[in-house]
Short mmCIF file of C-alpha atoms in Angstrom, two decimals:
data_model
loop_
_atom_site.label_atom_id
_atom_site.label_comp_id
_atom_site.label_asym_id
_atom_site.label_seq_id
_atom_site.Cartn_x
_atom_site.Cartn_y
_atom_site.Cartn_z
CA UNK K 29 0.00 0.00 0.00
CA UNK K 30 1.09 3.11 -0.60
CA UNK K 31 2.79 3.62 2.80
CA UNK K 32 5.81 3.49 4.46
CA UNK K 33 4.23 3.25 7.77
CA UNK K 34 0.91 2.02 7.34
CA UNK K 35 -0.61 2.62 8.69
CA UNK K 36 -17.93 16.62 1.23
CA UNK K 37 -20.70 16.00 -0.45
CA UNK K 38 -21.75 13.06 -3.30
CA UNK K 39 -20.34 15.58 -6.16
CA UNK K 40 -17.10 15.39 -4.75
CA UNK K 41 -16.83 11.64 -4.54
CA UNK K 42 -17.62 11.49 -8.14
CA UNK K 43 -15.32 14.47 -9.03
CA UNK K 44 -12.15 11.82 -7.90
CA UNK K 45 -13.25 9.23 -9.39
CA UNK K 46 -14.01 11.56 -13.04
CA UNK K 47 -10.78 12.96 -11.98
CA UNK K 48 -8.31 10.01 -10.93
CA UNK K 49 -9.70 8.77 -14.50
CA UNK K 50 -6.56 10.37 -15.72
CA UNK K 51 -4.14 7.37 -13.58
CA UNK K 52 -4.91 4.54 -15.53
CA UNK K 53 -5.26 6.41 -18.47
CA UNK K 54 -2.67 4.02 -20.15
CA UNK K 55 -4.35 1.19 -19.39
CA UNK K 56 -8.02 1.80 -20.20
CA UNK K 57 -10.38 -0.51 -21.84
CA UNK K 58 -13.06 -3.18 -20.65
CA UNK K 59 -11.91 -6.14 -19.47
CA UNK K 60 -14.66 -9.50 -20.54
CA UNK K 61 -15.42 -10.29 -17.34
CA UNK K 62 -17.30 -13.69 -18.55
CA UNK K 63 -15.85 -17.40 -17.60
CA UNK K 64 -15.88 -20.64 -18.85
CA UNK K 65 -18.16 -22.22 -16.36
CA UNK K 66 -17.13 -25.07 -14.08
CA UNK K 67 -18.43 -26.56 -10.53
CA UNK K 68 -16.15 -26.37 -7.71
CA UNK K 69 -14.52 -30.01 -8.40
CA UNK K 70 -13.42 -28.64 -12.20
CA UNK K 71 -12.11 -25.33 -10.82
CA UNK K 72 -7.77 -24.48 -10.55
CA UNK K 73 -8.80 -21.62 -8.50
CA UNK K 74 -5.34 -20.15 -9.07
CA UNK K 75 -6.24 -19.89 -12.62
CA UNK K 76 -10.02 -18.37 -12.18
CA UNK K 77 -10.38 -15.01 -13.59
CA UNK K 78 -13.85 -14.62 -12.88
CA UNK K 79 -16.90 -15.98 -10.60
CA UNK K 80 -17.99 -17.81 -13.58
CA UNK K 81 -15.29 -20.17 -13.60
CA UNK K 82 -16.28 -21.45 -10.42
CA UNK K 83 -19.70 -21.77 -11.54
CA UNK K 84 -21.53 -19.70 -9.30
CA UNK K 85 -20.76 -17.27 -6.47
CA UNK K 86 -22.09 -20.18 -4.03
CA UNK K 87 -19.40 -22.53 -5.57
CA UNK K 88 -16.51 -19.28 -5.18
CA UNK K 89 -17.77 -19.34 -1.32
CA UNK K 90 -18.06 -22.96 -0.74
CA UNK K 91 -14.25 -23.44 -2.68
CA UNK K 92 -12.91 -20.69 -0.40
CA UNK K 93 -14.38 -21.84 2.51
CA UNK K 94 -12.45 -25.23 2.28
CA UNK K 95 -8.83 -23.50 2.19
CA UNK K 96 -10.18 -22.02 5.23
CA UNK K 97 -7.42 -19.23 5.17
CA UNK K 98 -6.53 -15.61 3.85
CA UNK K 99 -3.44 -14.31 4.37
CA UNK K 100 -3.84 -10.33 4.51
CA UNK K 101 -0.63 -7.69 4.45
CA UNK K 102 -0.23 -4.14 5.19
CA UNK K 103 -3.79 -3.79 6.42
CA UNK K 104 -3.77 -1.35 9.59
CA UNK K 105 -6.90 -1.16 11.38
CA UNK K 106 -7.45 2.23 11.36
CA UNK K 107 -6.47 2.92 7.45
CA UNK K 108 -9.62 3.95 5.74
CA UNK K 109 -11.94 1.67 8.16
CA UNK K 110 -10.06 -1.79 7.32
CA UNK K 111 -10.78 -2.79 10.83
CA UNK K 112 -14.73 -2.74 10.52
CA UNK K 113 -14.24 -4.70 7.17
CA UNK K 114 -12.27 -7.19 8.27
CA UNK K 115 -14.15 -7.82 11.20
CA UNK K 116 -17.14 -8.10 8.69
CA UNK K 117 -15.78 -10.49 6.62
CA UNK K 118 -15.05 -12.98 9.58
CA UNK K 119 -18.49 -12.16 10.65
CA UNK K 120 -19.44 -13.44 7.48
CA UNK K 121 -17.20 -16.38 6.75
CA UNK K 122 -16.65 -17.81 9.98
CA UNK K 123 -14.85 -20.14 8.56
CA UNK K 124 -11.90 -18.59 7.15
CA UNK K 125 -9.38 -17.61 9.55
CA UNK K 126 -7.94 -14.53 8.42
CA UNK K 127 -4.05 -13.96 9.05
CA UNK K 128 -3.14 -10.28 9.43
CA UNK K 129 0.43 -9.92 8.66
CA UNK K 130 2.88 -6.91 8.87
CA UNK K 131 0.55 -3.85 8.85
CA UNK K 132 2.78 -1.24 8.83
CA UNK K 133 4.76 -2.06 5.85
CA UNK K 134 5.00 -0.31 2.49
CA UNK K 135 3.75 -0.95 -1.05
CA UNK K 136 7.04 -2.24 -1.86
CA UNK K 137 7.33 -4.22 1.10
CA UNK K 138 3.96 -5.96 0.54
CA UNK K 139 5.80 -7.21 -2.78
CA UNK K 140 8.61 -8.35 -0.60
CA UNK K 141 7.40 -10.36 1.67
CA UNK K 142 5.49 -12.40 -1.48
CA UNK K 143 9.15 -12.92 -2.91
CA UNK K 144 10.52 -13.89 0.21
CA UNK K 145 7.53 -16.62 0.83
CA UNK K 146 7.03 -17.49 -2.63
CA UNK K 147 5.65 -21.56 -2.27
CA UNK K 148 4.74 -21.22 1.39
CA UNK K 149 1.63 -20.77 3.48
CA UNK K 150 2.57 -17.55 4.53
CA UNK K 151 2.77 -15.95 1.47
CA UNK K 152 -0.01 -13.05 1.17
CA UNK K 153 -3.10 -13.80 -0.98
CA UNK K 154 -3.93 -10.16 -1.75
CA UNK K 155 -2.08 -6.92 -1.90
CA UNK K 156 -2.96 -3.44 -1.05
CA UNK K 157 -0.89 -1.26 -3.12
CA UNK K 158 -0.36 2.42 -4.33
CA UNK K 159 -0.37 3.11 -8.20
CA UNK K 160 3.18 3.43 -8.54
CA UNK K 161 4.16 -0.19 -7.17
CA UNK K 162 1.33 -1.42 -8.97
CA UNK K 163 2.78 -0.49 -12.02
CA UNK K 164 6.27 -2.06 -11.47
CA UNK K 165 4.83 -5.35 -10.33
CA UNK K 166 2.27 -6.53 -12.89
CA UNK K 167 3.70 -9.73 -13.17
CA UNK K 168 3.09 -10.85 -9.63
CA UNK K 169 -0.48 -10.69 -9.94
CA UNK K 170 -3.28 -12.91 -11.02
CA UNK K 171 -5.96 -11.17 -13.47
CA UNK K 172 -9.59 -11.61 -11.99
CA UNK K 173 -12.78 -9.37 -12.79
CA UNK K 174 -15.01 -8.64 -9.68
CA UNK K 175 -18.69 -9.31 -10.71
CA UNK K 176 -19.23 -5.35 -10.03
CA UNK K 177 -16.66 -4.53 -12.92
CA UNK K 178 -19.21 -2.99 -15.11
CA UNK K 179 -19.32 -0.35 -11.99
CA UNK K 180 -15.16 0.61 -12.03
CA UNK K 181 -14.30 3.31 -14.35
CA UNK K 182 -11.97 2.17 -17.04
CA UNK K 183 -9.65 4.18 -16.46
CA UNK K 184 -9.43 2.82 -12.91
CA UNK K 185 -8.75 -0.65 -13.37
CA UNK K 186 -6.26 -2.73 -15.50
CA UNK K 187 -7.93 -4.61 -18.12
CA UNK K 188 -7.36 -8.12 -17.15
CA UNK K 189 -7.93 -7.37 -13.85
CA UNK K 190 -4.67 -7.20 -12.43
CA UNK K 191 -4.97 -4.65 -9.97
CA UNK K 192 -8.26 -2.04 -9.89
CA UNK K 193 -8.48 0.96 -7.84
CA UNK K 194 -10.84 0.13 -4.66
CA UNK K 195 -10.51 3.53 -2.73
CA UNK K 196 -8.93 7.30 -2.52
CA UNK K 197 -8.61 10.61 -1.59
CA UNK K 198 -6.90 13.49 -1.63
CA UNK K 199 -3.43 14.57 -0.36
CA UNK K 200 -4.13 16.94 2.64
CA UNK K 201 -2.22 18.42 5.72
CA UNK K 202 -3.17 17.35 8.99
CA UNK K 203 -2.20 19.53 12.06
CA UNK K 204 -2.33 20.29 16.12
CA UNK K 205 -4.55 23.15 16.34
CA UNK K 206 -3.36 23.73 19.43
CA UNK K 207 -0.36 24.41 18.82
CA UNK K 208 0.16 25.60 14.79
CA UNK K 209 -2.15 27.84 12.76
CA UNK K 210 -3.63 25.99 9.44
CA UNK K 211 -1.45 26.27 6.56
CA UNK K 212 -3.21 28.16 3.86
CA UNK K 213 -0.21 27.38 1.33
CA UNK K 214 2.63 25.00 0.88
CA UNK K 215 5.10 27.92 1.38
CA UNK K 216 3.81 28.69 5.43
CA UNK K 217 5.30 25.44 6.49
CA UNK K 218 8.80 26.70 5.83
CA UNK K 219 8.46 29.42 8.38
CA UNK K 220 10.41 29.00 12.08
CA UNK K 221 6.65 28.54 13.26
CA UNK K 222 7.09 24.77 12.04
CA UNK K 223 10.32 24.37 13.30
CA UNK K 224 10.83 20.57 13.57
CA UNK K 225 7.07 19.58 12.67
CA UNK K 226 6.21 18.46 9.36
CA UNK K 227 6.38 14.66 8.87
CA UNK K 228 5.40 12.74 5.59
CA UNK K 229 4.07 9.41 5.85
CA UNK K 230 6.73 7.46 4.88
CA UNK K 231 9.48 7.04 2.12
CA UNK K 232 8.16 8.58 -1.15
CA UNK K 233 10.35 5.82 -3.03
CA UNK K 234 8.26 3.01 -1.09
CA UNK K 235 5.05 4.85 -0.27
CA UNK K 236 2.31 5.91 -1.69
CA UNK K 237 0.97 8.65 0.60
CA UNK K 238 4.82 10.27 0.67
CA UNK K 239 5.27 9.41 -3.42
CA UNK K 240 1.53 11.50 -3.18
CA UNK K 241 2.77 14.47 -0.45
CA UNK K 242 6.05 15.04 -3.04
CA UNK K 243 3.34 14.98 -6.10
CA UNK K 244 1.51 17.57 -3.81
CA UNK K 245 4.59 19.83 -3.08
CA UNK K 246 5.00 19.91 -7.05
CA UNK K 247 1.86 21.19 -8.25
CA UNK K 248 1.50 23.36 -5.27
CA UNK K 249 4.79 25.01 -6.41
CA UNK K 250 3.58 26.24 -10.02
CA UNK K 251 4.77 22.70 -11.35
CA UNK K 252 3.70 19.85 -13.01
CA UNK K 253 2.96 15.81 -12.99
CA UNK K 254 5.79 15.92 -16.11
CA UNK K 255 8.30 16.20 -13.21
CA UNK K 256 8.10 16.28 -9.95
CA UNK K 257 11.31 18.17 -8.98
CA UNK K 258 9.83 21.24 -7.74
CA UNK K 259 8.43 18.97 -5.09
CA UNK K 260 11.57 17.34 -4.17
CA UNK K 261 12.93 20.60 -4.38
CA UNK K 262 10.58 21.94 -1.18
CA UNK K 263 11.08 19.14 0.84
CA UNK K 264 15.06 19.73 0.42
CA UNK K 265 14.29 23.50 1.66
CA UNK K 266 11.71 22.55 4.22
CA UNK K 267 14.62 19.50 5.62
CA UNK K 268 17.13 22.94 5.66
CA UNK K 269 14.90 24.96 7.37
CA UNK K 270 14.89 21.90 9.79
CA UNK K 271 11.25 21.84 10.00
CA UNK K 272 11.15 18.95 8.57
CA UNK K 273 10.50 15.52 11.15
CA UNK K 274 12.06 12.46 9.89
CA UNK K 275 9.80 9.87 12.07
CA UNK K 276 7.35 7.35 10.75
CA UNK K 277 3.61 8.52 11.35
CA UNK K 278 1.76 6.45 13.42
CA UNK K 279 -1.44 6.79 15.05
CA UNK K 280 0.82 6.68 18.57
CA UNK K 281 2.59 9.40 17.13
CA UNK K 282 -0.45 11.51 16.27
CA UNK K 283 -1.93 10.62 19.83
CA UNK K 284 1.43 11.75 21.39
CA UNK K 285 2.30 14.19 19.59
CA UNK K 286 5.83 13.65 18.20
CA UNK K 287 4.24 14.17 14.87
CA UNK K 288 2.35 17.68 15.40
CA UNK K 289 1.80 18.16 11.57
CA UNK K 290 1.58 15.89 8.77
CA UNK K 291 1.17 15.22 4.93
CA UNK K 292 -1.19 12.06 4.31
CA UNK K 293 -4.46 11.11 2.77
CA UNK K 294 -7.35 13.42 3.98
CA UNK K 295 -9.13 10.02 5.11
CA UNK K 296 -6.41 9.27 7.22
CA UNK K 297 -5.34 12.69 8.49
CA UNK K 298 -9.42 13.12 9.27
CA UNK K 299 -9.43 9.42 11.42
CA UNK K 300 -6.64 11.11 13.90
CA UNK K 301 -9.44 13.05 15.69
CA UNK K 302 -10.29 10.11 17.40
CA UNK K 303 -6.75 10.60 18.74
CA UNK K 304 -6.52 14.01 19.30
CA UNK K 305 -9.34 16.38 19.44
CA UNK K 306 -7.25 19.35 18.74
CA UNK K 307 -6.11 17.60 14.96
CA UNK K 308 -7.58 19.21 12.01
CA UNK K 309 -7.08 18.91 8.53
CA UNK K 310 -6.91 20.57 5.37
CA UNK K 311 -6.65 20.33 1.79
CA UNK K 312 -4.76 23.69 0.34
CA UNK K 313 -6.73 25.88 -2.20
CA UNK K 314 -5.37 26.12 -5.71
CA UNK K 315 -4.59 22.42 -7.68
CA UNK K 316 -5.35 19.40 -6.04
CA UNK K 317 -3.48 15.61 -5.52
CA UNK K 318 -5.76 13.17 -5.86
CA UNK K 319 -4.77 9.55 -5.41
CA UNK K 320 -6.95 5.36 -5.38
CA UNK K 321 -4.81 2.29 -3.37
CA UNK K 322 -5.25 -0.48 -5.77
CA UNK K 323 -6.70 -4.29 -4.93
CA UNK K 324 -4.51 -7.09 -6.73
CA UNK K 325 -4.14 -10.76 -5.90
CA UNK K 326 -1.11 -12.65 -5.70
CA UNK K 327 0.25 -14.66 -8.67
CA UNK K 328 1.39 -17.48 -5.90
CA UNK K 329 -1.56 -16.95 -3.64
CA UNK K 330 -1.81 -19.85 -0.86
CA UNK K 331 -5.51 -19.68 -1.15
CA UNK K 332 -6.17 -18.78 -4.42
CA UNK K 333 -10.24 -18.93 -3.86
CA UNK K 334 -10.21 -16.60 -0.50
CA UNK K 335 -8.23 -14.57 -2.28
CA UNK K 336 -10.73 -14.38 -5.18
CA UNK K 337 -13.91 -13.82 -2.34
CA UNK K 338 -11.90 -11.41 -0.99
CA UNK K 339 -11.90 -9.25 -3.66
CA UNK K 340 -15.52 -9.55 -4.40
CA UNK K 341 -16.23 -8.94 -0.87
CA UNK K 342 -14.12 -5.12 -0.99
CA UNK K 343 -16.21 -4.47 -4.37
CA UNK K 344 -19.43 -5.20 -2.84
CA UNK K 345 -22.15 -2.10 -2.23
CA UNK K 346 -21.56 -3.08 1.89
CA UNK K 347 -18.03 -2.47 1.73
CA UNK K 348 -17.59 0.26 -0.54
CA UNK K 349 -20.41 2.12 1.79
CA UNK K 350 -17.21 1.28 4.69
CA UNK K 351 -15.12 2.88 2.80
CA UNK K 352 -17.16 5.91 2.61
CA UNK K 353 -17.69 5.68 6.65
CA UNK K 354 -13.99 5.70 6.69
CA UNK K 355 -13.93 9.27 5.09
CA UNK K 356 -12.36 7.51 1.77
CA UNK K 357 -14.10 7.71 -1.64
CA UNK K 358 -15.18 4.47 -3.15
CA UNK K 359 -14.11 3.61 -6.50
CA UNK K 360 -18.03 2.76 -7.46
CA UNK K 361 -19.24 5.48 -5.76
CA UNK K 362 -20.80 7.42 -8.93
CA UNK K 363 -22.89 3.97 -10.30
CA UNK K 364 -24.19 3.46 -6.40
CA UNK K 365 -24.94 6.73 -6.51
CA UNK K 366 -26.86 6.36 -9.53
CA UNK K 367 -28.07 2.98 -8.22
CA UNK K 368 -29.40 4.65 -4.83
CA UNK K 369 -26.90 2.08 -2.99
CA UNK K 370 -25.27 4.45 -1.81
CA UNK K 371 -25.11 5.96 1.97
CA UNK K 372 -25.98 9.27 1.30
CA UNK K 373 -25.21 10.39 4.79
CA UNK K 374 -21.66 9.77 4.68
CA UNK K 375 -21.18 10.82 1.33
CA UNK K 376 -22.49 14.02 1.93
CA UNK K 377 -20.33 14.36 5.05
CA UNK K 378 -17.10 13.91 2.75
CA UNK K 379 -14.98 17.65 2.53
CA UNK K 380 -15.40 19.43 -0.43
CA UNK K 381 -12.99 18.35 -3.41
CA UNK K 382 -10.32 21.11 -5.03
CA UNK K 383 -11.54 22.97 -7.65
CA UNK K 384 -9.02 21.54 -9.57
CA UNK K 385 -7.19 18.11 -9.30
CA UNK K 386 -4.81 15.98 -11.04
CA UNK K 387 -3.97 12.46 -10.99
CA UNK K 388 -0.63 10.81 -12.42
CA UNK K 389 -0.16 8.77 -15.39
CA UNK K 390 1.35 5.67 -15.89
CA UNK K 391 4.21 7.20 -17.60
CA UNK K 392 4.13 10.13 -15.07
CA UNK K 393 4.19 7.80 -11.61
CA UNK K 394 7.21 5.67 -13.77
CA UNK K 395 9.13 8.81 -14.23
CA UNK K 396 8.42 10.31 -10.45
CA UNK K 397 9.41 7.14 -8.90
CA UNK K 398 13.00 6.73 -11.09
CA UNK K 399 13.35 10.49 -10.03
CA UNK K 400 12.72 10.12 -6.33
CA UNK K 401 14.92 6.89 -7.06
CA UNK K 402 17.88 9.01 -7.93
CA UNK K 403 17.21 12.54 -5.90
CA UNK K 404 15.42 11.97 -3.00
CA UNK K 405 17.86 10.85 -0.33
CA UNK K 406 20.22 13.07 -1.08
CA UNK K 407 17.68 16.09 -0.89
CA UNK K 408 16.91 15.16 2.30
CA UNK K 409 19.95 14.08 4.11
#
């Protein structure tokens, strides 16, 4: 997931997803979501690119249900309300025990720890990922097309079906109120009255939310997704300044305060309230980073069939509606909305989306991460 640590209104949930159209851009077209056919017996489950190949969604549950296992990764409980849906999905399928491993790790980490179990139990069945690890790792995932496909934008999903944007957000600030004035633009943060303050969450060559907080500093700074130096570029004068905080956010570090102001997701950076009620958020005026974490199943899953119900489980009205109670935007949100499936309440309740707002491209996340690759540490040291 796009992490190092992992950790308002209907129209603007459908402005992100018209918007984060542009990410995938590359890779648009519709997938044929349609199966051979088979009953459970028939089925290599590793192979299944579809409910149909199972037969039916009964024979998908039933052929999960006899691995009797999902092994989960970089899942944090309190990431965009992945603790209610987990606990929802062993509600529901009592009989698979589902292993949560590592949930602080990174995108690129997730990927790891596949590698390093390849042809063991252990191995992850799923991945959580950000788009630009996504990208790089195509070939250690299995294609499969949700039976809510139809619902995805294009231009949010890989064809086959090898990873599909599930839910996003946009890149915000979050901050003590108690003890720092809101940032109205990027440039306040370098001031002495940050001194020490500003964290990112994570490694923007492993994470997602930092890769997004660099993509933020960039457009905030007159520049553009083409290159993202003029975001490197801020960090390096914000790390001179010595405002800013090289620790991993945590939601311990939000509670205690060692990380008084931070760049991350505005679904995230809005949970922390629960920690402190002094932490606000905002999400600066002017262009917008917009950003969807990506679903994909591993190549060498364990349990190739949980893995498979898992995903159709996260793509389901119930859970995309827990995505929206976790202040995220669902990637389906504009056909439930047309649909009436969705919760209206919480949708409603979302902050208002930038006037304007830009997603990367494929070629545009390749280039930013070989340029963070090469310029990063050393603007930072």
């Amino acid at each position: 997931m796009a992490r190092f640590t992992r950790r308002a209104r209907i129209g603007a949930g459908i402005a992100l997803a018209t918007t984060a159209a542009l990410a995938l851009s590359a890779c648009s077209g519709a997938a044929d979501a349609s199966g051979s056919g088979a009953s459970e017996s028939d089925v290599d489950a590793s192979a299944a690119t579809s409910v149909a190949d199972f037969g039916t969604f009964a024979d998908l549950e039933a052929a999960a249900k006899a691995e009797g296992q999902l092994n989960v990764i970089a899942l944090p409980r309190d990431w965009a309300n992945y603790g209610e849906i987990l606990d929802l999905f062993a509600e529901k399928y009592p009989e698979i025990t589902i292993n949560e491993a590592s949930p602080d790790v990174s995108s690129a980490e997730e990927i790891q720890a596949a590698e390093t179990n390849k042809g063991l139990d252990t191995a992850p069945d799923v991945f959580d990922l950000g788009l630009t690890v996504a990208l790089q790792n195509t070939d250690a995932f299995a294609p499969y097309t949700v039976q809510t496909w139809d619902d995805i934008p294009d231009e949010l999903k890989e064809p086959s079906g090898l990873f599909v944007g599930d839910y996003g957000g946009y890149m915000s600030i979050g901050y003590d109120s108690s003890k720092y004035d809101a940032p109205s633009e990027l440039d306040d943060l370098l001031s002495a009255d940050y001194k020490g303050a500003v964290a990112i969450n994570g490694d923007p060559t492993q994470a997602g939310a930092a890769f997004a907080a660099v993509g933020l500093a960039t457009v905030q700074s007159d520049g553009t997704l083409d290159d993202f130096q003029p975001g490197i570029d801020f960090f390096s004068e914000l790390q001179k300044a010595g405002n800013l905080l090289k620790v991993d956010v945590t939601t311990a570090t939000i509670a205690s305060g060692e990380t008084p102001v931070v760049f991350d997701w505005d679904y995230l950076n809005a949970a922390h309230t629960a920690d402190n009620p002094d932490w606000k958020v905002v999400v600066l005026d002017g262009t917008g980073y917009a950003g969807y974490y990506n679903q994909a199943i591993n190549a060498d899953a364990p349990h190739p069939a949980a893995a498979r119900l898992w995903q159709e489980f996260l793509y389901s009205d119930e859970v995309q509606n827990l995505w929206l109670k976790g202040g995220a935007r669902p990637v389906r949100m504009e056909a439930m909305t047309e649909a009436g499936t969705i919760d209206a309440d919480l949708a409603a309740a979302l902050p208002e989306a930038p006037a304007e707002t830009v997603v990367p491209t494929e070629e545009q996340s390749t280039n930013a991460g070989t340029l963070l690759g090469e310029k990063w540490a050393a603007a930072v040291q």
